[in-house]
Each structure stands twice: as structure tokens, then as C-alpha cells.
Short mmCIF file of C-alpha atoms in Angstrom, two decimals:
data_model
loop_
_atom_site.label_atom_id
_atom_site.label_comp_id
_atom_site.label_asym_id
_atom_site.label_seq_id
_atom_site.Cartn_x
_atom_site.Cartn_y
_atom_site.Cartn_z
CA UNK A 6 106.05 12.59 -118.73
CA UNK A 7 105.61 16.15 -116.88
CA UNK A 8 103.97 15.41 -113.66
CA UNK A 9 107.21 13.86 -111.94
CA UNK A 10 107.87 13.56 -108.71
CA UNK A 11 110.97 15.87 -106.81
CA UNK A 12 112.88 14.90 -103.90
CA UNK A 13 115.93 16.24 -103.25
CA UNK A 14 116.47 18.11 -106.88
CA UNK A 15 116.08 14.73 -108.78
CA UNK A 16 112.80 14.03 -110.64
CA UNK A 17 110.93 10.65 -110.96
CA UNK A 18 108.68 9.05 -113.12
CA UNK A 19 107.12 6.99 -110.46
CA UNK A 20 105.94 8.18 -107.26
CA UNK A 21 105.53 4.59 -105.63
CA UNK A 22 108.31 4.23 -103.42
CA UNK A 23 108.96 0.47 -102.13
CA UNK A 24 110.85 -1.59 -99.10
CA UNK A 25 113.14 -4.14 -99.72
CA UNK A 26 112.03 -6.45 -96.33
CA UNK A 27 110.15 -9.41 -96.06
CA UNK A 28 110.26 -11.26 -98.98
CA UNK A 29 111.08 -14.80 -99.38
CA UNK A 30 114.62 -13.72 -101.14
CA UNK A 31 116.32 -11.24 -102.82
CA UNK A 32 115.12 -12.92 -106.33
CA UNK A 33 111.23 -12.05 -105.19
CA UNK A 34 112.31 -8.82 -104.03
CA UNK A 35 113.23 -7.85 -107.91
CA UNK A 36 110.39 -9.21 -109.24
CA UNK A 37 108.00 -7.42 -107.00
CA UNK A 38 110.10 -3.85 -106.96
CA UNK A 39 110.15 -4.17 -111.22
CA UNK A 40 106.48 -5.53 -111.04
CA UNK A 41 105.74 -1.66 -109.01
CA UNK A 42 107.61 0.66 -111.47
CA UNK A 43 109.30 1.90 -108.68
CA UNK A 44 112.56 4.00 -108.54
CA UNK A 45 113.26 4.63 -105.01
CA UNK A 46 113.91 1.62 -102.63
CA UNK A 47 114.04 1.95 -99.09
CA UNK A 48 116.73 0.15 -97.33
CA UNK A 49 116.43 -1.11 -93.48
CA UNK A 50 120.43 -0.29 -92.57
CA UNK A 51 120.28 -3.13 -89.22
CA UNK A 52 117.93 -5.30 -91.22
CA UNK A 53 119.73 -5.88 -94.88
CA UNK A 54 123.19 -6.60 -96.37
CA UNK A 55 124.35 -3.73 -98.44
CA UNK A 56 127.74 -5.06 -97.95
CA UNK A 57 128.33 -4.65 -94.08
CA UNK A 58 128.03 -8.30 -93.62
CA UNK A 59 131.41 -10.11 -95.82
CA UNK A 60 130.18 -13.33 -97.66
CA UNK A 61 126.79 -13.07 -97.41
CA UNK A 62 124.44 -12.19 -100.60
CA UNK A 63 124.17 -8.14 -100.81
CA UNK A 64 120.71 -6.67 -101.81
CA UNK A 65 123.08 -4.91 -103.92
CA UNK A 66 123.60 -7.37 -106.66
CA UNK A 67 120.24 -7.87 -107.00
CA UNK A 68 119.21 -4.02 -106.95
CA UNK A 69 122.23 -1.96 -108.64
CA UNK A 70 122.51 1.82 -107.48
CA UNK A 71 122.95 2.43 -110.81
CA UNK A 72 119.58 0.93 -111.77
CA UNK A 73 117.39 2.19 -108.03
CA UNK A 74 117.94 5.18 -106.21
CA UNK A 75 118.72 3.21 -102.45
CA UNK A 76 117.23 4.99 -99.78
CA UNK A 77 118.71 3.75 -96.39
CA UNK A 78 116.57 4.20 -93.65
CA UNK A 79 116.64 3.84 -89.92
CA UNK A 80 113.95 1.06 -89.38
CA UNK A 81 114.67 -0.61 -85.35
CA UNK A 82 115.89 2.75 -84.16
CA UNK A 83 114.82 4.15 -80.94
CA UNK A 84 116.80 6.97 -80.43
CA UNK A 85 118.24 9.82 -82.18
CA UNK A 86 121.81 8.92 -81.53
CA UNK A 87 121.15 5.63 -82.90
CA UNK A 88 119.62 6.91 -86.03
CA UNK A 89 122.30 9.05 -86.89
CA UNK A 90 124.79 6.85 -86.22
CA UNK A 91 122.88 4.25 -88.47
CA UNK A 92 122.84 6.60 -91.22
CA UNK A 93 126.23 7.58 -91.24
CA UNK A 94 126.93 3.79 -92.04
CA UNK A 95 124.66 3.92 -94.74
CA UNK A 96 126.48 6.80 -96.16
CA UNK A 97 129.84 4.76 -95.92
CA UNK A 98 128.61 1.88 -97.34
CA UNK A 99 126.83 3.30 -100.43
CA UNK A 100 129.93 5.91 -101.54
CA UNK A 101 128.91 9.09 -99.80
CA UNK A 102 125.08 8.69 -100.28
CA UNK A 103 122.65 11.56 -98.90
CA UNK A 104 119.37 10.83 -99.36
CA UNK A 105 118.04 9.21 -96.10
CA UNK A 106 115.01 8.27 -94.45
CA UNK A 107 114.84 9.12 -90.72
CA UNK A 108 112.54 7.09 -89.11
CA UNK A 109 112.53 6.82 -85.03
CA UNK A 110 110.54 4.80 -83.00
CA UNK A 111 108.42 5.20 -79.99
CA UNK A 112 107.71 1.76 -78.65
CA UNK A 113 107.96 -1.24 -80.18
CA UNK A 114 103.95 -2.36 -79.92
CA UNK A 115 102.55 0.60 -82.15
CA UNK A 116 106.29 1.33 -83.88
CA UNK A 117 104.60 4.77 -83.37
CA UNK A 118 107.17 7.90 -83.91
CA UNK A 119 108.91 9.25 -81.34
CA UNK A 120 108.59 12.90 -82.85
CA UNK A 121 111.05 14.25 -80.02
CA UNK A 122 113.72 12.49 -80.77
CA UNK A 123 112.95 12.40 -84.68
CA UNK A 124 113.32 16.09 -84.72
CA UNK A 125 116.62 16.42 -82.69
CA UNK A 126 117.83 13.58 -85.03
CA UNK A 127 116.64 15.88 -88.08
CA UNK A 128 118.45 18.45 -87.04
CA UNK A 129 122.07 16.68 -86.73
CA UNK A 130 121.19 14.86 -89.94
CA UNK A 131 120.68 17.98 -92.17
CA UNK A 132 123.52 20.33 -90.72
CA UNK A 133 125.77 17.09 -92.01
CA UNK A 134 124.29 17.68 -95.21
CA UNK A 135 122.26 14.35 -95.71
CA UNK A 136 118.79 15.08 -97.65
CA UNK A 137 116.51 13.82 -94.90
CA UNK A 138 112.71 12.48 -95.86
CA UNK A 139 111.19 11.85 -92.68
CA UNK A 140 108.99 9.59 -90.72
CA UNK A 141 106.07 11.10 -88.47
CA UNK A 142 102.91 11.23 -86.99
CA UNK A 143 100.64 13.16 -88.64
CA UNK A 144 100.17 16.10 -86.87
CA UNK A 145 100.19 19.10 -88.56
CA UNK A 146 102.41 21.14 -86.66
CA UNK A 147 105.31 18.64 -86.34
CA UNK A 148 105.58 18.25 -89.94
CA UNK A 149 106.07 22.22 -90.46
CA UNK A 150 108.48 21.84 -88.13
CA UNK A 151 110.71 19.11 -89.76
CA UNK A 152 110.21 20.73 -92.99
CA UNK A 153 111.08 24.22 -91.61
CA UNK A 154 114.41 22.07 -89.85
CA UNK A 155 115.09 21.21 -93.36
CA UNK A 156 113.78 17.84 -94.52
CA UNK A 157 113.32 17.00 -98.26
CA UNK A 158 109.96 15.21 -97.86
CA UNK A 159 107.73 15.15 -95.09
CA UNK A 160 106.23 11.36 -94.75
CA UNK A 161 103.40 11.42 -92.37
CA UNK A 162 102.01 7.69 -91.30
CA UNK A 163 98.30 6.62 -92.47
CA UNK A 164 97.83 4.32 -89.53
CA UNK A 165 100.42 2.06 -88.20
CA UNK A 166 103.65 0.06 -89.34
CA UNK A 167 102.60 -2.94 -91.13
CA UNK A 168 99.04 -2.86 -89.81
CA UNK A 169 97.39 -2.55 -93.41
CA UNK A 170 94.64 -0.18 -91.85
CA UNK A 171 94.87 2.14 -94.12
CA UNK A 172 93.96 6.36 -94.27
CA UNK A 173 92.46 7.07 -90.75
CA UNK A 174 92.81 10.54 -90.64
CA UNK A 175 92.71 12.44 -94.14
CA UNK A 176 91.57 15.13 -92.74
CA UNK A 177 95.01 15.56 -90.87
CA UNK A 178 96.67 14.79 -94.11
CA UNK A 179 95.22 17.53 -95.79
CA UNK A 180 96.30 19.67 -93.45
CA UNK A 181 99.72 18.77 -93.88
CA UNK A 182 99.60 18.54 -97.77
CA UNK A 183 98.00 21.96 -97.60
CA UNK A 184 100.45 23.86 -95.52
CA UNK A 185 103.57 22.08 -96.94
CA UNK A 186 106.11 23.14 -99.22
CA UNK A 187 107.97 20.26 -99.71
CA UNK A 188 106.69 16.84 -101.04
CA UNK A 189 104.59 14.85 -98.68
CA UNK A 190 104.21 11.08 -99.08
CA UNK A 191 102.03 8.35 -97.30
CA UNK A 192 104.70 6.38 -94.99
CA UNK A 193 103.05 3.34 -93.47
CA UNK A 194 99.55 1.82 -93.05
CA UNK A 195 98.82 1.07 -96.36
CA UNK A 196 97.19 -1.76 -97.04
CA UNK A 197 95.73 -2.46 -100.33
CA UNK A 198 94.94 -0.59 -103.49
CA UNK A 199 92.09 1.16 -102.74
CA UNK A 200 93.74 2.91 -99.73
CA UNK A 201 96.54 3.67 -102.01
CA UNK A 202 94.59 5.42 -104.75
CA UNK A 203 92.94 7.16 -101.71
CA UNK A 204 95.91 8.73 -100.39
CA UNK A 205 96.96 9.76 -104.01
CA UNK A 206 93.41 11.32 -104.46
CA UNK A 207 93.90 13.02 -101.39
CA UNK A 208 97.21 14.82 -103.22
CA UNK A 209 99.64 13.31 -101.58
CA UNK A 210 103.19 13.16 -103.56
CA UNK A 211 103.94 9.71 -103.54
CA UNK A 212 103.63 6.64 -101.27
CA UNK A 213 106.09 4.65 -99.67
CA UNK A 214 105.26 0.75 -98.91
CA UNK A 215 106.37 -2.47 -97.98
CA UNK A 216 104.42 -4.69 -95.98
CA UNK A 217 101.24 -4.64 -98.06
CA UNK A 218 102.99 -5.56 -101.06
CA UNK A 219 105.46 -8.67 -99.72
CA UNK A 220 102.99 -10.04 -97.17
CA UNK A 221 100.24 -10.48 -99.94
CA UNK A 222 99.62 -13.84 -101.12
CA UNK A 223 100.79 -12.86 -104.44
CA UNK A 224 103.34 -10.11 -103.82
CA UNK A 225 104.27 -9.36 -107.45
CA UNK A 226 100.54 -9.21 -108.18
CA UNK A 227 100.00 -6.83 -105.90
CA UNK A 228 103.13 -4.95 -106.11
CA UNK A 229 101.39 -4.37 -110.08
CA UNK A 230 98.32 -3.46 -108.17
CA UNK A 231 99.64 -0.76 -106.69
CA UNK A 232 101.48 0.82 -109.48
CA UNK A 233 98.06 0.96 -110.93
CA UNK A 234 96.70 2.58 -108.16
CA UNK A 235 99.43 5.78 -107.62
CA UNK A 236 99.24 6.28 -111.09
CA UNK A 237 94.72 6.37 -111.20
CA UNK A 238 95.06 8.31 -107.51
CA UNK A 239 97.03 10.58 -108.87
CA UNK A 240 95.74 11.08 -112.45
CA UNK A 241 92.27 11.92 -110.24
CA UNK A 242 93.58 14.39 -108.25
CA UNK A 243 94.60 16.21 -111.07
CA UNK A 244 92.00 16.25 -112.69
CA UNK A 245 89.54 17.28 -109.60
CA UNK A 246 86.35 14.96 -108.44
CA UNK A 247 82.95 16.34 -108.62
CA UNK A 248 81.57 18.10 -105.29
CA UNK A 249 79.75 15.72 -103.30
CA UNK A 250 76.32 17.24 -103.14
CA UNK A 251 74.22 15.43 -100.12
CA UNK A 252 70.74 14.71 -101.11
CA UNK A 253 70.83 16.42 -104.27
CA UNK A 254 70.61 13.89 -107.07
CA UNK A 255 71.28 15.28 -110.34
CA UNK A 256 69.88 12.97 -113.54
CA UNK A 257 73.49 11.65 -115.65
CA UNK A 258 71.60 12.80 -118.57
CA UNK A 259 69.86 16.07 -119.78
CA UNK A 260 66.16 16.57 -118.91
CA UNK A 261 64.82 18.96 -121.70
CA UNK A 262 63.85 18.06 -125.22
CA UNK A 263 62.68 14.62 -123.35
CA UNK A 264 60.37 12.28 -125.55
CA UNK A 265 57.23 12.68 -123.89
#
């Protein structure tokens, strides 16, 4: 496979990113996470037992770091302090691990980003050497500047945390994808296939998801779903849609040499 996906100087065959949360146990969580194809699992630090809590089952023996790459991320934070603090656990607990995902909060009814302190946390995160991708709104001109702080992966939101809305503004995500130089990825609102495919169409570089997939009546299902869906969104961008062409109708087959 050529078209892979590049974060941090590693390449991937899948650019369907999944969260580990809100399944009914660790067992579902490896059926639905094999069921997407994905490679990269995002990790909610204050939420899941990589091995901080003694005794209790670790996602860890379920998901193997030799088998996922674990990407620990900073779900619950509201502060930069707090994020970086929460990711320099993360780093402890999985041998000197880099690749991150900086997420901080704004309030806890939207979960929107808190871009202020999501930049000043970007900035402490990288000169420490951590490969940040990075959770945002999607304005344009914030994601230059994360990127231009240093962030591996820009991950602007769709619509909100868990809310299943799916692409609101694509025109704001072309923006980004236009002006960026690093990977950008879908980070939240995602809520079925369609919008998934969408966002890929759109040429974004990969989507990351949780909620859609475990709170579906049939998680693994859809967790298959949505494999399905990267790989047709992205397989379409590539190969370019049509124009649209408004009130011009143009016959699907040719009109001379017609039997008359």
C-alpha cells in the first residue's frame, strides 16, 4: 500500500484512528478496535488503567504496545498545567512514549477547546520533545499557529465531543487542509459513516473517533462501518469528484449516432 498515512515519521496503513472509552469492557474494546483496522488508539490518561491503578485490569493486556501504537491523550483537562502534567504520566507509564494528543477543554457543556490554553500547553509539550497532535476548533488561523508551534497533526473538531453531528463547517476545514503542512485529521463530531466518508472526501488525513463507534447499538458493526468508510472517502478524494454543474444536466450516455 502507498497512500499511508505519516504522523510523527512513522507510516500507517490505516488512517482511522480509534478511542478506547465507553465500551462495556476491555474484551468489546478489542473486538471493535480489530473490527476498524485501526493502528493508533487514543488513550484517556484520568479515564483508563494503563497501569497507574495496581490490581486492576490494564487496557494494556488487552491492547499490547507492541501490537497498537497508544496515543495518550488529555481528555478531562481544563488547563494547560494539567495537561502537561497528565502527559508527562503518560510518558512514564508507557516507557518514554512521545506521541501525545493535547486536548484542553473550555467548559464542560460544549467540551469546546480552550485554544488559549491549548497553545501555551503546545508549546511546553514540544520544547520537551513529545510529538504533539492536537485538539482544536476549527479556525483557520489557530491551527497555523499550533502547527507553526510545532505539532505533528493538526486535529480540528467537526462539531462537538460525542454529539454525533457530524461536518458543520467544511468549508473551514478546507481551509485548514489547504493551508496546512502537516496532517490534519477529523477529531470529534463524527457520527456515522456517511459523515466519515465526508470528511475523508473533503481530504482530510485521517479521522479520529470514539463515541460513534462504542455508543452504537452494534459497536463492532459499526466500528467495520467505518473502516469502510475512511478507506471509500479517501479512495474518492483521490481520485477527484465530478464538478457539480447547477442546472446543467448532461445525458450519462452519448447523444449522436442515436437510433432515430
Amino acid at each position: 500500500m502507498t497512500d499511508q498515512l505519516v504522523i510523527a515519521g512513522k507510516t500507517y496503513g490505516s488512517r482511522l484512528l480509534v478511542g478506547t472509552g465507553k465500551y462495556q469492557d476491555f474484551q468489546e474494546t478489542r473486538a471493535a478496535i480489530d473490527a476498524s483496522g485501526a493502528q493508533i488508539v487514543t488513550v484517556a490518561i484520568r479515564r483508563t488503567n494503563i497501569g497507574q491503578t495496581v490490581g486492576e485490569p490494564s487496557l494494556l493486556d488487552y491492547l499490547p504496545p507492541e501490537e497498537f501504537t497508544y496515543l495518550p491523550n488529555t481528555a478531562g483537562c481544563y488547563t494547560a498545567d494539567d495537561a502537561v502534567r497528565t502527559l508527562r504520566l503518560a510518558r512514564e507509564l508507557l516507557d518514554g512514549h512521545n506521541l501525545v494528543k493535547l486536548e484542553v477543554l473550555g467548559d464542560p457543556n460544549t467540551l469546546y477547546p480552550n485554544v488559549i490554553e491549548t497553545i501555551a500547553a503546545a508549546k511546553t509539550l514540544v520544547k520537551e520533545g513529545f510529538d504533539v497532535m492536537v485538539y482544536t476548533s476549527d479556525d483557520p488561523i489557530i491551527a497555523k499557529q499550533l502547527e507553526d508551534i510545532g505539532c505533528c497533526a493538526v486535529m480540528p473538531l467537526a462539531s462537538l465531543i460525542g454529539s454525533g453531528m457530524g461536518i458543520l463547517n467544511p468549508w473551514n476545514l478546507e481551509i485548514i487542509i489547504d493551508n496546512a503542512s502537516v496532517p490534519v485529521l477529523v477529531d470529534a463530531g463524527v457520527g456515522t459513516a456517511s459523515d466519515a466518508a465526508i470528511a475523508m472526501e473533503l481530504g482530510c488525513a485521517g479521522i479520529l473517533m470514539n463515541t460513534a463507534i462504542a455508543s452504537a447499538n452494534q459497536p463492532i458493526l459499526m466500528a467495520s462501518a467505518m473502516k469502510k468508510a475512511v478507506e471509500a472517502g479517501r479512495e474518492a478524494y483521490l481520485a477527484g469528484r465530478m464538478a457539480k454543474k447547477l442546472y446543467m444536466a448532461s445525458p450519462s450516455s452519448p447523444t449522436t449516432g442515436m437510433i432515430a
